[in-house]
PDB file of C-alpha atoms in Angstrom:
ATOM      1  CA  UNK A   1      -8.368 -56.242   1.204  1.00 43.00           C
ATOM      2  CA  UNK A   2      -7.086 -53.757   0.419  1.00 42.00           C
ATOM      3  CA  UNK A   3      -3.072 -54.197   0.043  1.00 45.00           C
ATOM      4  CA  UNK A   4      -0.434 -51.454   0.123  1.00 43.00           C
ATOM      5  CA  UNK A   5       2.659 -52.642  -1.850  1.00 46.00           C
ATOM      6  CA  UNK A   6       6.041 -52.579   0.056  1.00 46.00           C
ATOM      7  CA  UNK A   7       8.515 -49.237   0.231  1.00 43.00           C
ATOM      8  CA  UNK A   8      10.900 -50.666  -1.600  1.00 48.00           C
ATOM      9  CA  UNK A   9       8.442 -51.652  -4.292  1.00 49.00           C
ATOM     10  CA  UNK A  10       6.793 -48.357  -4.245  1.00 47.00           C
ATOM     11  CA  UNK A  11      10.073 -46.900  -4.615  1.00 46.00           C
ATOM     12  CA  UNK A  12      11.334 -49.205  -8.054  1.00 50.00           C
ATOM     13  CA  UNK A  13       7.478 -48.729  -9.466  1.00 50.00           C
ATOM     14  CA  UNK A  14       8.075 -45.054  -9.527  1.00 48.00           C
ATOM     15  CA  UNK A  15      11.533 -44.693 -10.489  1.00 49.00           C
ATOM     16  CA  UNK A  16      10.649 -46.633 -13.757  1.00 51.00           C
ATOM     17  CA  UNK A  17       7.180 -44.536 -13.406  1.00 49.00           C
ATOM     18  CA  UNK A  18       9.616 -41.223 -14.019  1.00 47.00           C
ATOM     19  CA  UNK A  19       7.099 -40.084 -11.935  1.00 42.00           C
ATOM     20  CA  UNK A  20       9.300 -40.119  -9.262  1.00 41.00           C
ATOM     21  CA  UNK A  21      12.661 -37.380 -10.452  1.00 52.00           C
ATOM     22  CA  UNK A  22      15.466 -37.668  -7.825  1.00 55.00           C
ATOM     23  CA  UNK A  23      16.274 -33.955  -6.889  1.00 66.00           C
ATOM     24  CA  UNK A  24      20.152 -32.694  -5.759  1.00 80.00           C
ATOM     25  CA  UNK A  25      19.869 -31.452  -2.082  1.00 78.00           C
ATOM     26  CA  UNK A  26      21.486 -27.876  -3.848  1.00 79.00           C
ATOM     27  CA  UNK A  27      18.309 -28.214  -6.873  1.00 83.00           C
ATOM     28  CA  UNK A  28      15.575 -28.409  -3.538  1.00 86.00           C
ATOM     29  CA  UNK A  29      18.153 -25.587  -1.876  1.00 80.00           C
ATOM     30  CA  UNK A  30      17.655 -23.735  -4.796  1.00 86.00           C
ATOM     31  CA  UNK A  31      13.993 -23.891  -5.261  1.00 90.00           C
ATOM     32  CA  UNK A  32      13.434 -23.644  -1.670  1.00 89.00           C
ATOM     33  CA  UNK A  33      15.394 -19.948  -2.096  1.00 89.00           C
ATOM     34  CA  UNK A  34      13.375 -18.445  -5.421  1.00 92.00           C
ATOM     35  CA  UNK A  35       9.906 -19.448  -3.306  1.00 92.00           C
ATOM     36  CA  UNK A  36      10.883 -18.000  -0.296  1.00 92.00           C
ATOM     37  CA  UNK A  37      12.348 -14.923  -2.241  1.00 92.00           C
ATOM     38  CA  UNK A  38       8.973 -14.943  -4.228  1.00 94.00           C
ATOM     39  CA  UNK A  39       7.027 -14.447  -1.002  1.00 95.00           C
ATOM     40  CA  UNK A  40       9.093 -12.031   0.666  1.00 93.00           C
ATOM     41  CA  UNK A  41       8.757 -10.155  -2.156  1.00 94.00           C
ATOM     42  CA  UNK A  42       5.025 -10.707  -2.581  1.00 95.00           C
ATOM     43  CA  UNK A  43       4.292  -9.959   1.180  1.00 93.00           C
ATOM     44  CA  UNK A  44       6.220  -6.141   1.244  1.00 93.00           C
ATOM     45  CA  UNK A  45       5.008  -5.371  -2.771  1.00 93.00           C
ATOM     46  CA  UNK A  46       1.441  -5.887  -1.348  1.00 95.00           C
ATOM     47  CA  UNK A  47       1.860  -3.647   1.758  1.00 92.00           C
ATOM     48  CA  UNK A  48       3.214  -0.739  -0.589  1.00 92.00           C
ATOM     49  CA  UNK A  49       0.251   0.802  -1.559  1.00 93.00           C
ATOM     50  CA  UNK A  50      -1.119   0.773   2.217  1.00 93.00           C
ATOM     51  CA  UNK A  51       1.404   1.620   3.896  1.00 94.00           C
ATOM     52  CA  UNK A  52       1.601   4.739   1.482  1.00 94.00           C
ATOM     53  CA  UNK A  53      -2.338   5.842   1.498  1.00 96.00           C
ATOM     54  CA  UNK A  54      -0.886   5.523   5.958  1.00 95.00           C
ATOM     55  CA  UNK A  55       1.267   8.197   5.011  1.00 96.00           C
ATOM     56  CA  UNK A  56      -0.731  10.292   3.382  1.00 97.00           C
ATOM     57  CA  UNK A  57      -3.184  10.518   5.888  1.00 96.00           C
ATOM     58  CA  UNK A  58      -0.338  10.915   8.469  1.00 96.00           C
ATOM     59  CA  UNK A  59       1.244  13.479   5.928  1.00 97.00           C
ATOM     60  CA  UNK A  60      -2.065  15.940   6.033  1.00 97.00           C
ATOM     61  CA  UNK A  61      -3.334  15.006   9.447  1.00 97.00           C
ATOM     62  CA  UNK A  62       0.818  16.461  10.935  1.00 97.00           C
ATOM     63  CA  UNK A  63       0.406  19.428   8.324  1.00 97.00           C
ATOM     64  CA  UNK A  64      -3.015  20.246   9.663  1.00 97.00           C
ATOM     65  CA  UNK A  65      -2.115  20.130  13.100  1.00 97.00           C
ATOM     66  CA  UNK A  66       1.294  22.269  11.931  1.00 97.00           C
ATOM     67  CA  UNK A  67      -1.295  24.687  10.545  1.00 97.00           C
ATOM     68  CA  UNK A  68      -3.516  24.965  13.127  1.00 96.00           C
ATOM     69  CA  UNK A  69      -1.234  25.375  16.047  1.00 95.00           C
ATOM     70  CA  UNK A  70       0.450  28.336  14.186  1.00 96.00           C
ATOM     71  CA  UNK A  71      -3.070  29.803  13.663  1.00 94.00           C
ATOM     72  CA  UNK A  72      -3.926  29.659  17.047  1.00 93.00           C
ATOM     73  CA  UNK A  73      -0.358  31.127  18.420  1.00 91.00           C
ATOM     74  CA  UNK A  74      -0.486  33.969  16.739  1.00 93.00           C
ATOM     75  CA  UNK A  75      -3.881  34.568  17.497  1.00 92.00           C
ATOM     76  CA  UNK A  76      -3.936  37.613  20.203  1.00 91.00           C
ATOM     77  CA  UNK A  77      -6.947  36.683  21.725  1.00 90.00           C
ATOM     78  CA  UNK A  78      -5.474  33.214  22.919  1.00 87.00           C
ATOM     79  CA  UNK A  79      -3.268  34.902  25.524  1.00 87.00           C
ATOM     80  CA  UNK A  80      -6.534  36.845  27.207  1.00 90.00           C
ATOM     81  CA  UNK A  81      -7.828  33.298  27.241  1.00 90.00           C
ATOM     82  CA  UNK A  82      -8.172  30.587  29.371  1.00 92.00           C
ATOM     83  CA  UNK A  83      -6.549  27.026  27.861  1.00 91.00           C
ATOM     84  CA  UNK A  84      -9.712  25.571  26.933  1.00 93.00           C
ATOM     85  CA  UNK A  85     -11.177  28.323  26.423  1.00 93.00           C
ATOM     86  CA  UNK A  86      -8.450  29.414  23.422  1.00 91.00           C
ATOM     87  CA  UNK A  87      -9.095  25.385  21.988  1.00 91.00           C
ATOM     88  CA  UNK A  88     -12.577  25.869  21.604  1.00 93.00           C
ATOM     89  CA  UNK A  89     -11.887  29.428  19.997  1.00 93.00           C
ATOM     90  CA  UNK A  90      -9.776  27.313  17.619  1.00 94.00           C
ATOM     91  CA  UNK A  91     -12.027  24.462  16.931  1.00 95.00           C
ATOM     92  CA  UNK A  92      -9.172  23.581  13.344  1.00 95.00           C
ATOM     93  CA  UNK A  93      -6.289  22.996  15.255  1.00 95.00           C
ATOM     94  CA  UNK A  94      -8.078  20.844  18.154  1.00 96.00           C
ATOM     95  CA  UNK A  95      -9.769  18.353  16.304  1.00 96.00           C
ATOM     96  CA  UNK A  96      -6.260  17.600  14.324  1.00 96.00           C
ATOM     97  CA  UNK A  97      -4.793  17.727  17.171  1.00 96.00           C
ATOM     98  CA  UNK A  98      -6.898  15.227  18.335  1.00 97.00           C
ATOM     99  CA  UNK A  99      -7.107  13.132  15.086  1.00 97.00           C
ATOM    100  CA  UNK A 100      -3.328  12.780  15.226  1.00 96.00           C
ATOM    101  CA  UNK A 101      -2.979  11.666  18.884  1.00 97.00           C
ATOM    102  CA  UNK A 102      -5.420   8.797  18.024  1.00 97.00           C
ATOM    103  CA  UNK A 103      -4.249   7.848  14.815  1.00 96.00           C
ATOM    104  CA  UNK A 104      -0.561   7.538  16.948  1.00 95.00           C
ATOM    105  CA  UNK A 105      -2.612   5.241  20.104  1.00 96.00           C
ATOM    106  CA  UNK A 106      -3.627   3.489  16.918  1.00 95.00           C
ATOM    107  CA  UNK A 107      -0.682   2.501  15.837  1.00 93.00           C
ATOM    108  CA  UNK A 108      -0.157   4.632  12.621  1.00 93.00           C
ATOM    109  CA  UNK A 109       3.509   4.854  13.198  1.00 90.00           C
ATOM    110  CA  UNK A 110       4.035   1.086  12.569  1.00 91.00           C
ATOM    111  CA  UNK A 111       1.573   1.231   9.695  1.00 92.00           C
ATOM    112  CA  UNK A 112       3.929   3.520   8.037  1.00 93.00           C
ATOM    113  CA  UNK A 113       6.780   1.989   8.256  1.00 92.00           C
ATOM    114  CA  UNK A 114       5.536  -2.297   8.649  1.00 91.00           C
ATOM    115  CA  UNK A 115       7.968  -3.477   4.899  1.00 91.00           C
ATOM    116  CA  UNK A 116      11.403  -2.061   6.451  1.00 92.00           C
ATOM    117  CA  UNK A 117      10.018  -3.991   9.787  1.00 92.00           C
ATOM    118  CA  UNK A 118       9.688  -7.080   7.698  1.00 93.00           C
ATOM    119  CA  UNK A 119      13.063  -6.504   5.648  1.00 93.00           C
ATOM    120  CA  UNK A 120      15.092  -5.217   8.880  1.00 94.00           C
ATOM    121  CA  UNK A 121      13.457  -8.422  10.925  1.00 94.00           C
ATOM    122  CA  UNK A 122      13.989 -11.087   7.948  1.00 93.00           C
ATOM    123  CA  UNK A 123      18.106  -9.501   7.455  1.00 93.00           C
ATOM    124  CA  UNK A 124      18.371 -10.059  11.162  1.00 94.00           C
ATOM    125  CA  UNK A 125      16.487 -14.172  10.318  1.00 93.00           C
ATOM    126  CA  UNK A 126      19.053 -14.219   7.042  1.00 92.00           C
ATOM    127  CA  UNK A 127      22.589 -13.197   8.615  1.00 91.00           C
ATOM    128  CA  UNK A 128      22.876 -17.241  10.238  1.00 89.00           C
ATOM    129  CA  UNK A 129      22.412 -18.196   6.495  1.00 88.00           C
ATOM    130  CA  UNK A 130      24.713 -15.695   5.157  1.00 89.00           C
ATOM    131  CA  UNK A 131      22.155 -13.710   3.284  1.00 91.00           C
ATOM    132  CA  UNK A 132      19.750 -10.273   3.825  1.00 92.00           C
ATOM    133  CA  UNK A 133      18.005  -8.616   1.807  1.00 92.00           C
ATOM    134  CA  UNK A 134      16.907  -5.448  -0.031  1.00 92.00           C
ATOM    135  CA  UNK A 135      13.884  -3.179   0.384  1.00 90.00           C
ATOM    136  CA  UNK A 136      11.735  -5.053  -1.849  1.00 90.00           C
ATOM    137  CA  UNK A 137      12.790  -8.483  -0.504  1.00 89.00           C
ATOM    138  CA  UNK A 138      15.441  -9.707  -2.955  1.00 93.00           C
ATOM    139  CA  UNK A 139      17.540 -11.912  -1.586  1.00 91.00           C
ATOM    140  CA  UNK A 140      21.958 -11.403  -1.236  1.00 90.00           C
ATOM    141  CA  UNK A 141      23.583 -14.002  -1.089  1.00 88.00           C
ATOM    142  CA  UNK A 142      26.692 -13.142   0.725  1.00 86.00           C
ATOM    143  CA  UNK A 143      29.776 -15.393   0.428  1.00 84.00           C
ATOM    144  CA  UNK A 144      31.035 -17.931   3.106  1.00 79.00           C
ATOM    145  CA  UNK A 145      33.114 -17.304   5.134  1.00 73.00           C
ATOM    146  CA  UNK A 146      36.164 -18.673   4.834  1.00 75.00           C
ATOM    147  CA  UNK A 147      37.739 -21.084   8.166  1.00 73.00           C
ATOM    148  CA  UNK A 148      41.652 -20.110   8.563  1.00 65.00           C
TER     149      UNK A 148
END
C-alpha cells in the first residue's frame, strides 16, 4: 500500500531538496505583473495585422463609395430617372454602397478598433490597482496615493 508522508515532513523534505524555493510576496507579484504585461502585449500585437487589413478594406470601400456617389450625383441623367433606375445606371456606386453597408452590419467598425477597445477596457480595470497601460500593452505603474 502506498503511504503519503505527512504535510510537515513533505515541506521539510522539499526544503532540503532545494526544489522548494521560497519567493516573497513582492517577487511573486512582480512575476505576475511581468507575465500579465507579456500576455497583454502579445494579444495586442497579434491583433495589429488583422486590424490593419480591415482598415485598408474599409478605406478602399469607403473611397469607392465616395467616388461612385460623386459620379452618380454629377450625372445629368440622374435628375430625369427614378431612384431605382438611377441606381441601376450606376452599378459601381450601388455595389460599393451595398458592400459598405454589409461590412458595417458584419461589424467592421469593431474590427477596425479592436486593439483600442482592449486597451481601454484594460485601463478601466487597472485603475483599481493604480496602474494603466499604453497602446501597445506596456504597463504603467502610478505612484501610490498618499493617505493624509
